[in-house]
mmCIF file of C-alpha atoms in Angstrom:
data_model
loop_
_atom_site.group_PDB
_atom_site.id
_atom_site.type_symbol
_atom_site.label_atom_id
_atom_site.label_comp_id
_atom_site.label_asym_id
_atom_site.label_seq_id
_atom_site.Cartn_x
_atom_site.Cartn_y
_atom_site.Cartn_z
ATOM 1 C CA UNK A 1 -49.750 187.144 16.402
ATOM 2 C CA UNK A 2 -53.484 186.683 17.009
ATOM 3 C CA UNK A 3 -54.602 183.116 17.809
ATOM 4 C CA UNK A 4 -58.292 182.053 18.230
ATOM 5 C CA UNK A 5 -59.241 178.993 20.120
ATOM 6 C CA UNK A 6 -62.586 177.310 20.511
ATOM 7 C CA UNK A 7 -63.339 174.846 23.255
ATOM 8 C CA UNK A 8 -64.779 172.172 23.176
ATOM 9 C CA UNK A 9 -64.115 170.835 19.621
ATOM 10 C CA UNK A 10 -67.321 168.842 19.845
ATOM 11 C CA UNK A 11 -70.439 168.921 21.996
ATOM 12 C CA UNK A 12 -73.442 166.703 22.109
ATOM 13 C CA UNK A 13 -76.549 167.793 24.236
ATOM 14 C CA UNK A 14 -80.115 166.689 24.448
ATOM 15 C CA UNK A 15 -82.822 168.752 22.897
ATOM 16 C CA UNK A 16 -84.014 171.611 24.987
ATOM 17 C CA UNK A 17 -80.820 172.239 26.895
ATOM 18 C CA UNK A 18 -79.210 175.689 27.173
ATOM 19 C CA UNK A 19 -75.522 175.617 26.123
ATOM 20 C CA UNK A 20 -72.517 177.817 25.900
ATOM 21 C CA UNK A 21 -69.771 177.733 23.223
ATOM 22 C CA UNK A 22 -66.516 179.338 24.065
ATOM 23 C CA UNK A 23 -64.013 181.389 21.983
ATOM 24 C CA UNK A 24 -60.846 182.853 23.303
ATOM 25 C CA UNK A 25 -58.354 185.174 21.527
ATOM 26 C CA UNK A 26 -54.745 186.071 22.488
ATOM 27 C CA UNK A 27 -54.654 189.709 21.456
ATOM 28 C CA UNK A 28 -57.325 191.940 22.802
ATOM 29 C CA UNK A 29 -56.729 194.578 20.035
ATOM 30 C CA UNK A 30 -59.674 193.352 17.948
ATOM 31 C CA UNK A 31 -62.182 195.482 15.842
ATOM 32 C CA UNK A 32 -64.975 193.043 16.208
ATOM 33 C CA UNK A 33 -65.862 189.319 16.745
ATOM 34 C CA UNK A 34 -68.196 187.450 14.596
ATOM 35 C CA UNK A 35 -69.943 184.093 15.065
ATOM 36 C CA UNK A 36 -70.769 181.872 12.182
ATOM 37 C CA UNK A 37 -72.629 178.655 11.676
ATOM 38 C CA UNK A 38 -71.530 176.069 9.068
ATOM 39 C CA UNK A 39 -73.605 173.139 8.029
ATOM 40 C CA UNK A 40 -71.760 170.080 6.438
ATOM 41 C CA UNK A 41 -70.563 170.843 2.907
ATOM 42 C CA UNK A 42 -72.058 174.382 3.054
ATOM 43 C CA UNK A 43 -70.599 177.906 3.353
ATOM 44 C CA UNK A 44 -70.596 179.958 6.506
ATOM 45 C CA UNK A 45 -73.698 181.839 7.715
ATOM 46 C CA UNK A 46 -73.119 184.913 9.875
ATOM 47 C CA UNK A 47 -75.047 184.603 13.220
ATOM 48 C CA UNK A 48 -73.858 187.587 15.264
ATOM 49 C CA UNK A 49 -71.279 190.305 15.111
ATOM 50 C CA UNK A 50 -70.103 192.062 18.273
ATOM 51 C CA UNK A 51 -68.193 195.318 17.904
ATOM 52 C CA UNK A 52 -65.224 195.874 20.111
ATOM 53 C CA UNK A 53 -66.969 198.588 21.983
ATOM 54 C CA UNK A 54 -69.980 196.311 22.683
ATOM 55 C CA UNK A 55 -70.491 193.649 25.431
ATOM 56 C CA UNK A 56 -73.123 191.548 23.812
ATOM 57 C CA UNK A 57 -75.497 190.928 20.838
ATOM 58 C CA UNK A 58 -78.779 188.987 20.735
ATOM 59 C CA UNK A 59 -80.671 187.331 17.906
ATOM 60 C CA UNK A 60 -83.575 185.176 18.746
ATOM 61 C CA UNK A 61 -82.386 182.275 20.903
ATOM 62 C CA UNK A 62 -78.704 183.287 20.423
ATOM 63 C CA UNK A 63 -76.785 185.603 22.637
ATOM 64 C CA UNK A 64 -73.059 186.410 22.114
ATOM 65 C CA UNK A 65 -70.950 188.173 24.668
ATOM 66 C CA UNK A 66 -67.500 189.786 24.340
ATOM 67 C CA UNK A 67 -64.968 190.469 27.109
ATOM 68 C CA UNK A 68 -61.884 192.054 25.493
ATOM 69 C CA UNK A 69 -59.858 192.276 28.683
ATOM 70 C CA UNK A 70 -60.058 188.558 29.203
ATOM 71 C CA UNK A 71 -59.888 187.710 25.586
ATOM 72 C CA UNK A 72 -63.111 185.799 25.584
ATOM 73 C CA UNK A 73 -66.345 185.478 23.702
ATOM 74 C CA UNK A 74 -69.279 183.167 24.343
ATOM 75 C CA UNK A 75 -72.267 182.119 22.296
ATOM 76 C CA UNK A 76 -75.245 181.107 24.367
ATOM 77 C CA UNK A 77 -77.981 179.043 22.648
ATOM 78 C CA UNK A 78 -81.215 178.789 24.554
ATOM 79 C CA UNK A 79 -83.561 175.770 24.413
ATOM 80 C CA UNK A 80 -81.430 173.997 21.725
ATOM 81 C CA UNK A 81 -83.130 172.159 18.925
ATOM 82 C CA UNK A 82 -81.945 169.396 16.504
ATOM 83 C CA UNK A 83 -81.876 172.013 13.811
ATOM 84 C CA UNK A 84 -79.112 173.800 15.724
ATOM 85 C CA UNK A 85 -76.751 170.896 14.950
ATOM 86 C CA UNK A 86 -73.761 172.410 12.940
ATOM 87 C CA UNK A 87 -70.334 173.620 13.376
ATOM 88 C CA UNK A 88 -69.965 177.038 15.046
ATOM 89 C CA UNK A 89 -66.936 179.127 14.221
ATOM 90 C CA UNK A 90 -65.911 182.436 15.870
ATOM 91 C CA UNK A 91 -63.570 184.798 14.125
ATOM 92 C CA UNK A 92 -61.720 188.078 15.350
ATOM 93 C CA UNK A 93 -61.150 190.943 13.062
ATOM 94 C CA UNK A 94 -57.698 192.369 13.532
ATOM 95 C CA UNK A 95 -55.790 195.297 12.152
ATOM 96 C CA UNK A 96 -55.613 195.306 8.419
ATOM 97 C CA UNK A 97 -59.077 193.934 8.231
ATOM 98 C CA UNK A 98 -58.300 190.174 8.411
ATOM 99 C CA UNK A 99 -60.478 187.676 10.108
ATOM 100 C CA UNK A 100 -58.642 185.102 12.290
ATOM 101 C CA UNK A 101 -60.802 181.967 12.768
ATOM 102 C CA UNK A 102 -61.019 179.421 15.459
ATOM 103 C CA UNK A 103 -61.197 175.775 14.576
ATOM 104 C CA UNK A 104 -64.925 175.536 15.419
ATOM 105 C CA UNK A 105 -67.110 173.620 17.766
ATOM 106 C CA UNK A 106 -69.216 170.822 16.304
ATOM 107 C CA UNK A 107 -72.559 170.768 17.926
ATOM 108 C CA UNK A 108 -74.928 167.884 17.962
ATOM 109 C CA UNK A 109 -78.426 168.288 19.519
ATOM 110 C CA UNK A 110 -80.088 164.951 20.070
ATOM 111 C CA UNK A 111 -83.923 164.605 19.819
ATOM 112 C CA UNK B 1 -80.055 192.517 -1.041
ATOM 113 C CA UNK B 2 -76.578 191.265 -1.608
ATOM 114 C CA UNK B 3 -75.905 187.685 -2.963
ATOM 115 C CA UNK B 4 -72.627 185.978 -3.415
ATOM 116 C CA UNK B 5 -72.257 183.099 -6.052
ATOM 117 C CA UNK B 6 -69.569 180.535 -6.418
ATOM 118 C CA UNK B 7 -69.052 178.024 -9.253
ATOM 119 C CA UNK B 8 -68.703 175.273 -9.802
ATOM 120 C CA UNK B 9 -70.099 173.737 -6.591
ATOM 121 C CA UNK B 10 -67.964 170.687 -6.887
ATOM 122 C CA UNK B 11 -64.833 169.856 -8.974
ATOM 123 C CA UNK B 12 -62.675 166.846 -9.419
ATOM 124 C CA UNK B 13 -59.376 167.431 -11.124
ATOM 125 C CA UNK B 14 -56.262 165.422 -11.919
ATOM 126 C CA UNK B 15 -52.904 166.506 -10.559
ATOM 127 C CA UNK B 16 -51.171 168.918 -12.867
ATOM 128 C CA UNK B 17 -54.329 170.276 -14.380
ATOM 129 C CA UNK B 18 -55.277 173.953 -14.370
ATOM 130 C CA UNK B 19 -57.982 175.469 -12.080
ATOM 131 C CA UNK B 20 -60.388 178.336 -12.392
ATOM 132 C CA UNK B 21 -62.984 179.067 -9.640
ATOM 133 C CA UNK B 22 -65.215 181.981 -9.974
ATOM 134 C CA UNK B 23 -66.912 184.223 -7.412
ATOM 135 C CA UNK B 24 -69.390 187.029 -8.130
ATOM 136 C CA UNK B 25 -71.221 189.406 -5.799
ATOM 137 C CA UNK B 26 -74.616 190.989 -6.587
ATOM 138 C CA UNK B 27 -76.325 194.013 -5.018
ATOM 139 C CA UNK B 28 -73.189 195.892 -3.941
ATOM 140 C CA UNK B 29 -70.410 197.887 -5.413
ATOM 141 C CA UNK B 30 -66.697 197.995 -4.729
ATOM 142 C CA UNK B 31 -66.746 195.231 -2.114
ATOM 143 C CA UNK B 32 -63.695 193.818 -0.353
ATOM 144 C CA UNK B 33 -63.451 190.213 -1.622
ATOM 145 C CA UNK B 34 -61.677 187.185 -0.013
ATOM 146 C CA UNK B 35 -60.715 183.639 -0.900
ATOM 147 C CA UNK B 36 -60.375 181.179 1.924
ATOM 148 C CA UNK B 37 -59.624 177.497 1.849
ATOM 149 C CA UNK B 38 -60.909 175.090 4.474
ATOM 150 C CA UNK B 39 -59.081 171.741 4.460
ATOM 151 C CA UNK B 40 -60.581 168.659 6.109
ATOM 152 C CA UNK B 41 -60.494 168.902 9.832
ATOM 153 C CA UNK B 42 -58.763 172.298 9.792
ATOM 154 C CA UNK B 43 -59.783 175.914 10.144
ATOM 155 C CA UNK B 44 -60.247 178.504 7.465
ATOM 156 C CA UNK B 45 -57.015 179.818 5.913
ATOM 157 C CA UNK B 46 -57.079 183.051 4.147
ATOM 158 C CA UNK B 47 -55.568 182.860 0.649
ATOM 159 C CA UNK B 48 -56.142 186.198 -1.020
ATOM 160 C CA UNK B 49 -58.105 189.426 -0.673
ATOM 161 C CA UNK B 50 -58.811 192.399 -2.908
ATOM 162 C CA UNK B 51 -59.939 195.879 -2.219
ATOM 163 C CA UNK B 52 -60.596 196.768 -5.816
ATOM 164 C CA UNK B 53 -60.194 195.826 -9.564
ATOM 165 C CA UNK B 54 -56.715 194.576 -10.175
ATOM 166 C CA UNK B 55 -55.638 194.764 -6.530
ATOM 167 C CA UNK B 56 -54.702 191.494 -5.054
ATOM 168 C CA UNK B 57 -52.976 190.669 -1.841
ATOM 169 C CA UNK B 58 -51.545 187.182 -1.175
ATOM 170 C CA UNK B 59 -51.533 185.779 2.316
ATOM 171 C CA UNK B 60 -49.844 182.462 1.751
ATOM 172 C CA UNK B 61 -47.238 181.619 -0.879
ATOM 173 C CA UNK B 62 -48.446 178.702 -2.794
ATOM 174 C CA UNK B 63 -49.496 177.168 -6.080
ATOM 175 C CA UNK B 64 -52.494 179.502 -6.524
ATOM 176 C CA UNK B 65 -53.174 182.944 -7.864
ATOM 177 C CA UNK B 66 -56.199 185.267 -7.839
ATOM 178 C CA UNK B 67 -57.413 187.999 -10.093
ATOM 179 C CA UNK B 68 -60.188 190.578 -10.067
ATOM 180 C CA UNK B 69 -61.021 191.581 -13.538
ATOM 181 C CA UNK B 70 -64.228 193.374 -12.656
ATOM 182 C CA UNK B 71 -65.541 195.031 -9.599
ATOM 183 C CA UNK B 72 -67.741 192.197 -8.428
ATOM 184 C CA UNK B 73 -65.753 189.243 -9.828
ATOM 185 C CA UNK B 74 -63.040 187.412 -8.104
ATOM 186 C CA UNK B 75 -61.288 184.402 -9.681
ATOM 187 C CA UNK B 76 -58.954 181.784 -8.066
ATOM 188 C CA UNK B 77 -56.664 179.995 -10.484
ATOM 189 C CA UNK B 78 -53.899 177.580 -10.685
ATOM 190 C CA UNK B 79 -51.731 176.453 -13.639
ATOM 191 C CA UNK B 80 -50.989 173.025 -12.229
ATOM 192 C CA UNK B 81 -52.904 171.549 -9.321
ATOM 193 C CA UNK B 82 -51.262 169.562 -6.485
ATOM 194 C CA UNK B 83 -52.816 167.026 -4.234
ATOM 195 C CA UNK B 84 -52.465 169.424 -1.409
ATOM 196 C CA UNK B 85 -54.809 171.791 -3.221
ATOM 197 C CA UNK B 86 -57.804 169.652 -2.263
ATOM 198 C CA UNK B 87 -60.176 171.423 -0.049
ATOM 199 C CA UNK B 88 -63.301 173.575 0.261
ATOM 200 C CA UNK B 89 -62.843 177.063 -1.219
ATOM 201 C CA UNK B 90 -64.897 179.812 0.065
ATOM 202 C CA UNK B 91 -65.355 183.389 -1.278
ATOM 203 C CA UNK B 92 -66.362 186.130 0.958
ATOM 204 C CA UNK B 93 -67.107 189.871 0.990
ATOM 205 C CA UNK B 94 -67.359 192.459 3.611
ATOM 206 C CA UNK B 95 -70.256 194.882 4.143
ATOM 207 C CA UNK B 96 -68.358 198.133 4.838
ATOM 208 C CA UNK B 97 -70.992 200.067 6.786
ATOM 209 C CA UNK B 98 -69.050 200.676 10.030
ATOM 210 C CA UNK B 99 -69.754 197.097 11.123
ATOM 211 C CA UNK B 100 -67.412 195.263 8.700
ATOM 212 C CA UNK B 101 -69.563 192.107 8.706
ATOM 213 C CA UNK B 102 -68.221 189.375 6.493
ATOM 214 C CA UNK B 103 -70.499 187.166 4.346
ATOM 215 C CA UNK B 104 -69.642 183.954 2.714
ATOM 216 C CA UNK B 105 -70.563 182.217 -0.441
ATOM 217 C CA UNK B 106 -71.729 178.541 -0.705
ATOM 218 C CA UNK B 107 -68.224 177.178 -1.491
ATOM 219 C CA UNK B 108 -66.568 174.914 -4.078
ATOM 220 C CA UNK B 109 -65.506 171.469 -3.107
ATOM 221 C CA UNK B 110 -62.282 170.640 -4.967
ATOM 222 C CA UNK B 111 -60.788 167.198 -4.990
ATOM 223 C CA UNK B 112 -57.483 166.728 -6.788
ATOM 224 C CA UNK B 113 -56.675 163.072 -7.627
#
């Protein structure tokens, strides 16, 4: 059974810092891994999707990496801003098309 | 471009009352559609998914049901709500283009009192 874990559960950083959010999964047989952002009371916004054959994807200040052999993905945020404050969730797509979500990391960027 | 709508945005219902949440997708045809629930302090739980009209797969046995009467419409229902049904309900669809990227609607906040 695939399990997805995100560490830490919460993170507070000063504005301008570079930071890394971690996501681990127990079964390396995934089709892709997707990172989402969720603002309080809102739906999920897709940030990056990495196919199982890819190592990383970049969008602006965000860079996501994938290492299937070690069951890990990271989301790197460069030069963090207060507007980056949100909960970040990773999800692994498994056989049958289901997405298995982590519990999320709540990020707070202090001005 | 594709857009996903959910309504209502918020709902407060008494225990034992019925429920109907609606999700519609614009700008695509024959999408795979999903209902998730996000309880306070917990992750997302997949409730139902549908690959076509009238085709519903249930992930978790519970008090809820789903229907897909039209290609781009997905409905979540209950005949009698329980306190434990409170949560944030999210509808999602997948862009089947080789990437299988999932997109979510704005959600419905349900409080059962």
